[in-house]
Coordinates of C-alpha atoms and ligand atoms in Angstrom, one line a residue:
M1035 CA 46.7 13.4 -105.0
F1036 CA 43.2 15.1 -103.6
S1037 CA 41.5 14.6 -106.4
R1038 CA 42.5 11.3 -107.0
L1039 CA 41.9 10.4 -103.4
C1040 CA 38.5 11.8 -104.2
H1041 CA 37.9 9.6 -107.5
L1042 CA 38.6 7.1 -105.3
C1043 CA 36.1 8.1 -102.3
T1044 CA 33.6 8.2 -105.4
I1045 CA 34.4 4.9 -106.7
V1046 CA 33.8 3.5 -103.0
L1047 CA 30.5 5.3 -102.6
L1048 CA 29.0 4.4 -105.8
S1049 CA 29.8 0.6 -105.7
L1050 CA 28.3 0.1 -102.2
S1051 CA 25.6 2.0 -103.0
A1052 CA 25.3 -0.6 -105.5
V1053 CA 25.3 -3.4 -104.1
I1054 CA 22.5 -1.6 -101.2
A1055 CA 20.5 0.0 -103.8
A1056 CA 17.1 -1.7 -103.5
R1057 CA 15.8 -3.8 -106.2
Y1058 CA 12.4 -3.3 -106.3
P1059 CA 10.5 0.1 -105.9
S1060 CA 10.4 1.1 -102.0
F1061 CA 7.1 2.3 -100.8
G1062 CA 7.8 2.3 -96.8
T1063 CA 5.1 0.2 -95.7
I1064 CA 7.8 -2.4 -93.5
Q1065 CA 9.3 -0.6 -90.7
T1066 CA 12.6 -2.1 -89.0
T1067 CA 14.3 -2.0 -85.8
K1068 CA 17.2 -3.8 -85.0
S1069 CA 18.7 -4.5 -81.9
A1070 CA 20.1 -7.7 -79.8
G1071 CA 19.8 -10.1 -83.2
V1072 CA 16.5 -9.0 -83.5
L1073 CA 14.9 -7.4 -86.2
N1074 CA 11.8 -6.3 -85.5
A1075 CA 9.2 -5.7 -89.2
V1076 CA 6.1 -4.2 -88.7
I1077 CA 3.9 -3.8 -91.6
N1078 CA 1.9 -1.4 -92.0
N1079 CA 0.4 -0.5 -95.7
T1080 CA -0.1 3.4 -95.5
F1081 CA -1.9 2.9 -99.4
S1082 CA -4.9 0.5 -98.0
P1083 CA -7.1 1.1 -95.0
I1084 CA -6.9 -2.9 -95.0
N1085 CA -3.0 -4.0 -94.9
L1086 CA -3.6 -5.5 -98.5
F1087 CA -0.7 -7.4 -99.2
D1088 CA -0.7 -5.3 -102.7
Q1089 CA 2.4 -4.4 -104.6
H1090 CA 3.3 -2.2 -102.2
V1091 CA 3.7 -4.3 -99.5
M1092 CA 5.4 -7.2 -102.1
A1093 CA 7.9 -5.1 -103.1
D1094 CA 9.0 -4.0 -99.7
L1095 CA 8.9 -7.5 -98.7
G1096 CA 10.8 -8.5 -101.5
N1097 CA 13.6 -5.8 -100.4
L1098 CA 13.6 -7.0 -97.2
I1099 CA 13.7 -11.0 -98.0
E1100 CA 17.1 -9.6 -100.4
E1101 CA 18.3 -8.3 -97.2
L1102 CA 17.6 -11.1 -94.7
Q1103 CA 18.5 -13.5 -97.5
A1104 CA 22.6 -11.9 -97.8
N1105 CA 23.2 -13.4 -94.1
D1106 CA 23.0 -10.2 -92.2
T1107 CA 25.0 -12.0 -89.3
D1108 CA 23.5 -9.5 -87.1
V1109 CA 19.8 -10.6 -87.3
R1110 CA 19.4 -14.5 -86.1
V1111 CA 15.6 -13.7 -85.9
V1112 CA 12.7 -12.0 -87.5
V1113 CA 9.3 -11.0 -86.1
F1114 CA 6.7 -9.9 -88.3
S1115 CA 3.8 -7.7 -86.8
S1116 CA 0.8 -5.2 -88.0
G1117 CA 0.8 -1.8 -87.6
N1118 CA -2.8 -2.1 -88.4
K1119 CA -4.8 -3.7 -85.7
D1120 CA -8.0 -4.5 -87.6
F1121 CA -5.4 -6.8 -90.5
F1122 CA -2.4 -8.3 -90.1
F1123 CA -2.7 -9.0 -93.7
P1124 CA -6.6 -9.9 -95.1
H1125 CA -5.9 -11.3 -98.6
I1126 CA -3.5 -10.2 -101.8
D1127 CA -4.6 -7.1 -104.0
S1128 CA -7.6 -8.8 -106.4
N1129 CA -7.5 -5.9 -108.7
S1130 CA -4.1 -7.6 -109.7
L1131 CA -6.4 -10.5 -110.9
L1132 CA -8.0 -7.8 -113.8
P1133 CA -6.5 -7.5 -117.5
G1134 CA -4.9 -4.5 -117.8
Y1135 CA -3.4 -4.3 -114.4
E1136 CA 0.4 -2.7 -113.5
S1137 CA 2.2 -3.4 -111.3
P1138 CA 6.1 -2.3 -111.2
L1139 CA 7.1 -5.9 -109.8
P1140 CA 8.0 -8.9 -111.8
K1141 CA 4.9 -10.8 -112.5
F1142 CA 7.4 -13.9 -111.9
D1143 CA 10.5 -14.5 -109.3
P1144 CA 13.4 -13.7 -110.7
G1145 CA 15.3 -16.0 -109.1
N1146 CA 12.6 -19.1 -110.2
P1147 CA 11.1 -18.1 -113.5
N1148 CA 8.2 -21.0 -112.8
L1149 CA 6.9 -19.1 -109.0
S1150 CA 5.4 -16.2 -109.3
F1151 CA 6.3 -13.4 -108.2
P1152 CA 4.0 -13.8 -104.3
V1153 CA 4.3 -17.4 -104.3
A1154 CA 8.4 -16.7 -104.1
L1155 CA 7.9 -14.3 -101.9
V1156 CA 6.6 -16.2 -99.0
W1157 CA 8.3 -19.6 -100.3
N1158 CA 11.6 -17.6 -100.0
I1159 CA 10.8 -16.9 -96.1
T1160 CA 10.1 -20.4 -95.1
Q1161 CA 13.8 -20.7 -96.1
L1162 CA 15.3 -17.2 -94.3
P1163 CA 18.7 -17.9 -92.5
Q1164 CA 16.6 -16.7 -89.9
A1165 CA 13.9 -17.7 -87.6
T1166 CA 10.9 -15.9 -88.3
I1167 CA 8.0 -15.3 -86.0
A1168 CA 4.4 -13.6 -86.9
V1169 CA 2.3 -11.5 -84.1
I1170 CA -0.8 -10.9 -84.8
E1171 CA -3.3 -8.8 -84.0
G1172 CA -5.9 -8.0 -86.1
R1173 CA -7.1 -10.5 -89.6
V1174 CA -5.4 -13.1 -91.5
R1175 CA -7.0 -14.8 -94.8
G1176 CA -6.1 -15.8 -97.9
I1177 CA -2.4 -14.9 -99.1
G1178 CA -2.0 -13.3 -95.3
N1179 CA -2.8 -16.3 -93.6
E1180 CA -0.1 -18.5 -96.3
F1181 CA 2.3 -15.7 -95.0
I1182 CA 2.3 -16.7 -91.6
M1183 CA 2.2 -20.5 -91.9
S1184 CA 5.2 -19.7 -94.1
C1185 CA 7.0 -18.1 -90.8
D1186 CA 9.0 -20.7 -88.5
M1187 CA 6.1 -19.6 -85.5
R1188 CA 2.9 -17.9 -85.1
F1189 CA 1.0 -15.7 -81.9
A1190 CA -1.7 -13.9 -81.6
S1191 CA -3.5 -12.2 -79.0
K1192 CA -7.1 -13.4 -78.1
S1193 CA -8.8 -9.7 -79.5
P1194 CA -12.1 -9.9 -81.3
S1195 CA -10.2 -8.5 -84.3
V1196 CA -8.0 -11.7 -84.9
E1197 CA -9.8 -14.1 -87.7
F1198 CA -7.5 -16.8 -89.6
A1199 CA -9.1 -18.3 -92.6
Q1200 CA -8.7 -19.2 -96.1
I1201 CA -11.4 -17.8 -98.2
E1202 CA -10.1 -18.7 -101.7
T1203 CA -12.5 -22.1 -101.5
S1204 CA -15.5 -19.5 -101.4
L1205 CA -14.4 -17.5 -104.8
G1206 CA -14.1 -20.2 -106.4
R1207 CA -10.2 -20.3 -106.5
T1208 CA -7.7 -22.9 -104.1
T1209 CA -5.1 -21.8 -101.9
G1210 CA -2.4 -20.3 -104.7
A1211 CA 1.1 -20.0 -101.8
G1212 CA 0.1 -23.8 -101.1
G1213 CA -1.5 -22.3 -97.4
A1214 CA -4.6 -25.1 -97.2
M1215 CA -1.3 -27.8 -97.8
Y1216 CA 1.1 -26.2 -94.8
L1217 CA -2.5 -26.5 -92.7
A1218 CA -3.0 -29.8 -93.5
H1219 CA 0.7 -30.3 -91.3
E1220 CA -0.3 -28.0 -89.0
I1221 CA -3.5 -29.3 -87.8
G1222 CA -3.9 -32.2 -89.5
R1223 CA -6.0 -33.4 -93.1
G1224 CA -9.9 -32.9 -91.4
R1225 CA -9.4 -29.1 -89.7
T1226 CA -7.8 -28.8 -93.1
F1227 CA -11.3 -30.0 -95.1
E1228 CA -13.4 -28.1 -92.5
Y1229 CA -11.7 -25.0 -92.5
V1230 CA -10.6 -24.4 -96.1
L1231 CA -13.7 -25.4 -98.1
S1232 CA -16.1 -23.7 -95.8
S1233 CA -13.7 -20.7 -95.3
K1234 CA -15.1 -20.0 -92.3
N1235 CA -12.8 -18.3 -89.7
A1236 CA -11.3 -19.8 -86.2
D1237 CA -10.5 -17.4 -83.8
A1238 CA -7.0 -16.9 -81.8
V1239 CA -8.3 -19.4 -79.1
T1240 CA -9.9 -22.7 -81.5
A1241 CA -6.8 -21.7 -84.2
A1242 CA -3.9 -22.0 -80.4
Q1243 CA -6.3 -25.5 -80.2
I1244 CA -6.0 -27.0 -83.3
G1245 CA -2.0 -26.0 -84.2
W1246 CA -2.6 -23.0 -86.8
I1247 CA -1.0 -21.0 -83.9
N1248 CA 1.9 -21.7 -81.1
Q1249 CA -0.4 -19.7 -78.9
A1250 CA -3.1 -17.3 -78.1
F1251 CA -2.8 -14.5 -75.2
D1252 CA -5.2 -12.6 -73.1
T1253 CA -3.4 -8.9 -74.3
S1254 CA -1.2 -7.6 -76.6
T1255 CA 1.4 -6.7 -73.9
E1256 CA 1.4 -10.5 -72.7
L1257 CA 1.8 -11.7 -76.9
H1258 CA 4.6 -8.9 -77.5
D1259 CA 6.2 -10.0 -74.3
Y1260 CA 6.4 -13.8 -75.3
V1261 CA 7.4 -13.0 -78.2
Q1262 CA 10.3 -10.8 -78.1
K1263 CA 11.8 -13.0 -74.9
L1264 CA 11.3 -16.2 -77.1
A1265 CA 13.1 -13.7 -80.3
A1266 CA 16.2 -12.8 -77.9
R1267 CA 16.5 -16.4 -76.5
I1268 CA 16.8 -17.3 -80.4
A1269 CA 18.5 -14.7 -81.4
L1270 CA 21.7 -15.7 -78.5
F1271 CA 22.2 -18.5 -80.4
P1272 CA 24.9 -19.4 -83.8
A1273 CA 23.7 -18.9 -87.0
Q1274 CA 25.0 -22.6 -88.3
G1275 CA 22.2 -24.0 -86.0
I1276 CA 19.5 -22.2 -86.7
I1277 CA 20.1 -22.5 -90.1
A1278 CA 20.6 -26.3 -90.0
T1279 CA 17.7 -26.7 -87.8
K1280 CA 14.8 -24.9 -90.3
K1281 CA 16.1 -27.2 -93.2
G1282 CA 15.7 -30.0 -91.7
I1283 CA 12.5 -29.5 -90.5
N1284 CA 11.2 -27.8 -94.1
A1285 CA 12.0 -30.9 -95.1
V1286 CA 9.4 -32.8 -93.5
S1287 CA 7.0 -30.4 -93.4
R1288 CA 7.2 -28.1 -96.4
P1289 CA 5.1 -29.0 -99.5
P1290 CA 7.6 -30.6 -102.3
I1291 CA 8.3 -26.9 -104.8
D1292 CA 7.0 -28.5 -107.9
V1293 CA 3.3 -29.8 -106.0
L1294 CA 3.6 -26.6 -105.0
I1295 CA 3.9 -25.2 -107.8
Q1296 CA 1.6 -27.4 -109.6
L1297 CA -1.6 -27.7 -107.0
A1298 CA -1.4 -24.6 -105.6
Q1299 CA -0.1 -21.8 -107.7
N1300 CA -0.9 -22.6 -111.0
A1301 CA -4.5 -24.3 -110.3
Y1302 CA -5.3 -20.6 -108.6
A1303 CA -4.1 -18.9 -111.5
E1304 CA -5.7 -20.7 -114.0
L1305 CA -9.4 -20.5 -111.7
T1306 CA -9.0 -17.0 -111.2
Q1307 CA -9.8 -16.6 -115.1
T1308 CA -12.3 -19.4 -115.2
P1309 CA -15.9 -17.3 -115.9
I1310 CA -16.7 -17.8 -113.0
G1311 CA -13.0 -16.9 -111.3
R1312 CA -13.3 -13.7 -113.2
D1313 CA -17.2 -13.2 -111.7
L1314 CA -17.0 -13.5 -108.7
T1315 CA -13.2 -11.0 -108.2
N1316 CA -15.6 -9.0 -109.7
K1317 CA -17.8 -9.6 -107.6
W1318 CA -15.6 -9.0 -105.0
L1319 CA -14.6 -6.0 -105.7
R1320 CA -18.2 -4.7 -105.6
V1321 CA -19.3 -5.5 -102.0
T1322 CA -15.7 -4.8 -100.7
N1323 CA -16.4 -1.2 -102.5
N1324 CA -12.8 -2.1 -103.9
Q1325 CA -11.1 -3.2 -100.4
S1326 CA -11.7 -0.6 -98.8
L1327 CA -13.3 -0.9 -94.8
S1328 CA -16.3 -2.5 -95.3
A1329 CA -18.6 -4.7 -93.4
V1330 CA -17.4 -7.9 -96.1
E1331 CA -13.6 -6.7 -95.5
L1332 CA -14.2 -6.8 -91.8
N1333 CA -16.3 -10.0 -91.2
Y1334 CA -16.2 -12.3 -94.5
G1335 CA -15.9 -15.7 -92.9
D1336 CA -18.4 -14.7 -90.0
G1337 CA -22.0 -15.8 -91.0
E1338 CA -23.8 -15.9 -94.5
D1339 CA -22.7 -13.4 -95.8
I1340 CA -20.2 -16.2 -98.7
I1341 CA -23.7 -17.1 -99.9
E1342 CA -24.6 -13.8 -101.1
L1343 CA -21.1 -13.7 -103.3
L1344 CA -22.3 -16.6 -105.1
P1345 CA -23.2 -16.7 -108.8
Ligands
NAG1117 C1 -0.7 2.7 -89.6 O1 -0.5 3.9 -91.2 C2 -2.1 4.6 -91.3 C3 -2.3 5.1 -92.4 O2 -2.6 4.5 -92.8 C4 -1.6 5.2 -89.4 O3 -3.3 5.7 -89.3 C5 -1.2 4.7 -88.7 O4 -0.7 5.7 -87.7 C6 0.2 3.5 -88.7 N1 0.1 2.8 -87.5 C7 1.2 2.7 -86.8 C8 2.0 2.0 -86.1 O5 2.6 2.7 -87.8
NAG1118 C1 23.7 -18.6 -96.1 O1 24.1 -19.0 -95.2 C2 23.7 -20.5 -95.5 C3 24.9 -21.8 -94.4 O2 25.6 -21.3 -94.1 C4 24.6 -21.0 -96.8 O3 24.3 -22.4 -97.3 C5 24.1 -19.5 -98.1 O4 24.3 -20.1 -98.9 C6 24.0 -18.3 -97.0 N1 23.5 -17.5 -98.2 C7 24.5 -16.1 -99.0 C8 23.2 -15.5 -99.8 O5 25.2 -15.4 -98.1
NAG1119 C1 13.6 -15.9 -103.7 O1 14.7 -15.9 -103.5 C2 15.6 -16.2 -104.4 C3 16.9 -16.8 -104.2 O2 16.7 -18.0 -103.7 C4 16.4 -15.1 -105.1 O3 16.5 -15.3 -106.3 C5 14.7 -14.3 -106.0 O4 14.8 -13.2 -106.1 C6 13.6 -13.9 -104.7 N1 12.9 -13.9 -105.1 C7 11.6 -13.0 -104.2 C8 10.6 -12.6 -104.6 O5 11.9 -12.4 -103.2
NAG1120 C1 10.0 -24.7 -114.4 O1 9.3 -25.8 -114.9 C2 10.4 -27.0 -115.6 C3 8.7 -27.6 -116.3 O2 8.2 -28.4 -115.6 C4 11.1 -27.4 -115.4 O3 11.5 -28.6 -116.2 C5 12.4 -26.4 -115.0 O4 13.5 -27.6 -113.8 C6 11.5 -25.5 -113.4 N1 12.8 -24.7 -113.5 C7 12.8 -24.1 -112.2 C8 14.0 -23.6 -112.1 O5 12.6 -24.6 -111.4
NAG1121 C1 -9.4 0.8 -106.7 O1 -8.5 0.9 -106.1 C2 -7.4 0.5 -106.8 C3 -6.9 1.1 -105.9 O2 -6.7 0.4 -105.1 C4 -7.2 1.2 -108.1 O3 -6.1 1.5 -108.9 C5 -8.2 0.9 -108.6 O4 -8.7 2.1 -110.2 C6 -9.6 1.2 -108.5 N1 -11.0 0.1 -109.1 C7 -12.2 1.2 -109.2 C8 -13.0 0.6 -110.0 O5 -12.5 2.4 -108.3

């Protein structure tokens, strides 16, 4: 009897852990705490001094997204912030564009082979069954900005370390996860051209004025207080209303997936592999000292630095 019971136990435990097991390797770059329907996710890439959007963060995000997609009814709102106060996300790991780069992640999304893994991540964030809020206290550039644009709402502090930019044009690329397309909707066509073609930074006050973010706060405390209150309020409401409302807003404000695949993702992939694209990737890795905490990473988009990178 005892052994039969134990056998049953083992089966139950095994099948449970098979369900819960993370699909991708875990690196511990995202710390989550859950309380009253709000999941706070703090992103701190301990493999990178600049909180790089690299394979470690992508694997952990992939696992988190999968959990959230499974309609965890306890969670109605997800709040993303960064543990690194200089960088929310600077950009993608440029090493991933080099020949011979190795990663434990699939190159394409298992759920839609037309999407690259990073593009699938940010696309999937747009359609999570939870409301999503980005709390920004550091630099946001490249796919970092595409990440926050994929969230439903964005709030920032007025700290000088907060800068928003899409820097791809300066590197001979385009915004591969659709950042420019999302911006065109939020800040308008002319301003999108101004910021994206010049690859220059917007500070938090400017970003709030033009609609890039919802609001900018004088202090970190005010920022977090406001967002936690907002999140707690949304978390009171039934999931079905949140899900349906998100679907409708997405339908009229998100780039169509085929346009995003062709004119953002695939164009980006092609441009990174032209002679100019490859040259600029190598230059970027050199001037940033392999994406370490360097003056270029801190100040890119502020002044004349871009000129020095051009071929
Ligand atoms: C983030 O990680 C760094 C190490 O890279 C560590 O020094 C820092 O304390 C961490 N911050 C938080 C908020 O966990
Ligand atoms: C989550 O719920 C929504 C709405 O009820 C549904 O359309 C979707 O398929 C569900 N997702 C999963 C993974 O169960
Ligand atoms: C994106 O979501 C789809 C389901 O809609 C899933 O099959 C796929 O694994 C997800 N990909 C990532 C990278 O989150
Ligand atoms: C992928 O792209 C091909 C060709 O553009 C298209 O026929 C197919 O439906 C797409 N598949 C998915 C899963 O989107
Ligand atoms: C740059 O850093 C990555 C780890 O982030 C490492 O894999 C790579 O070998 C480094 N490249 C050089 C040229 O040192």
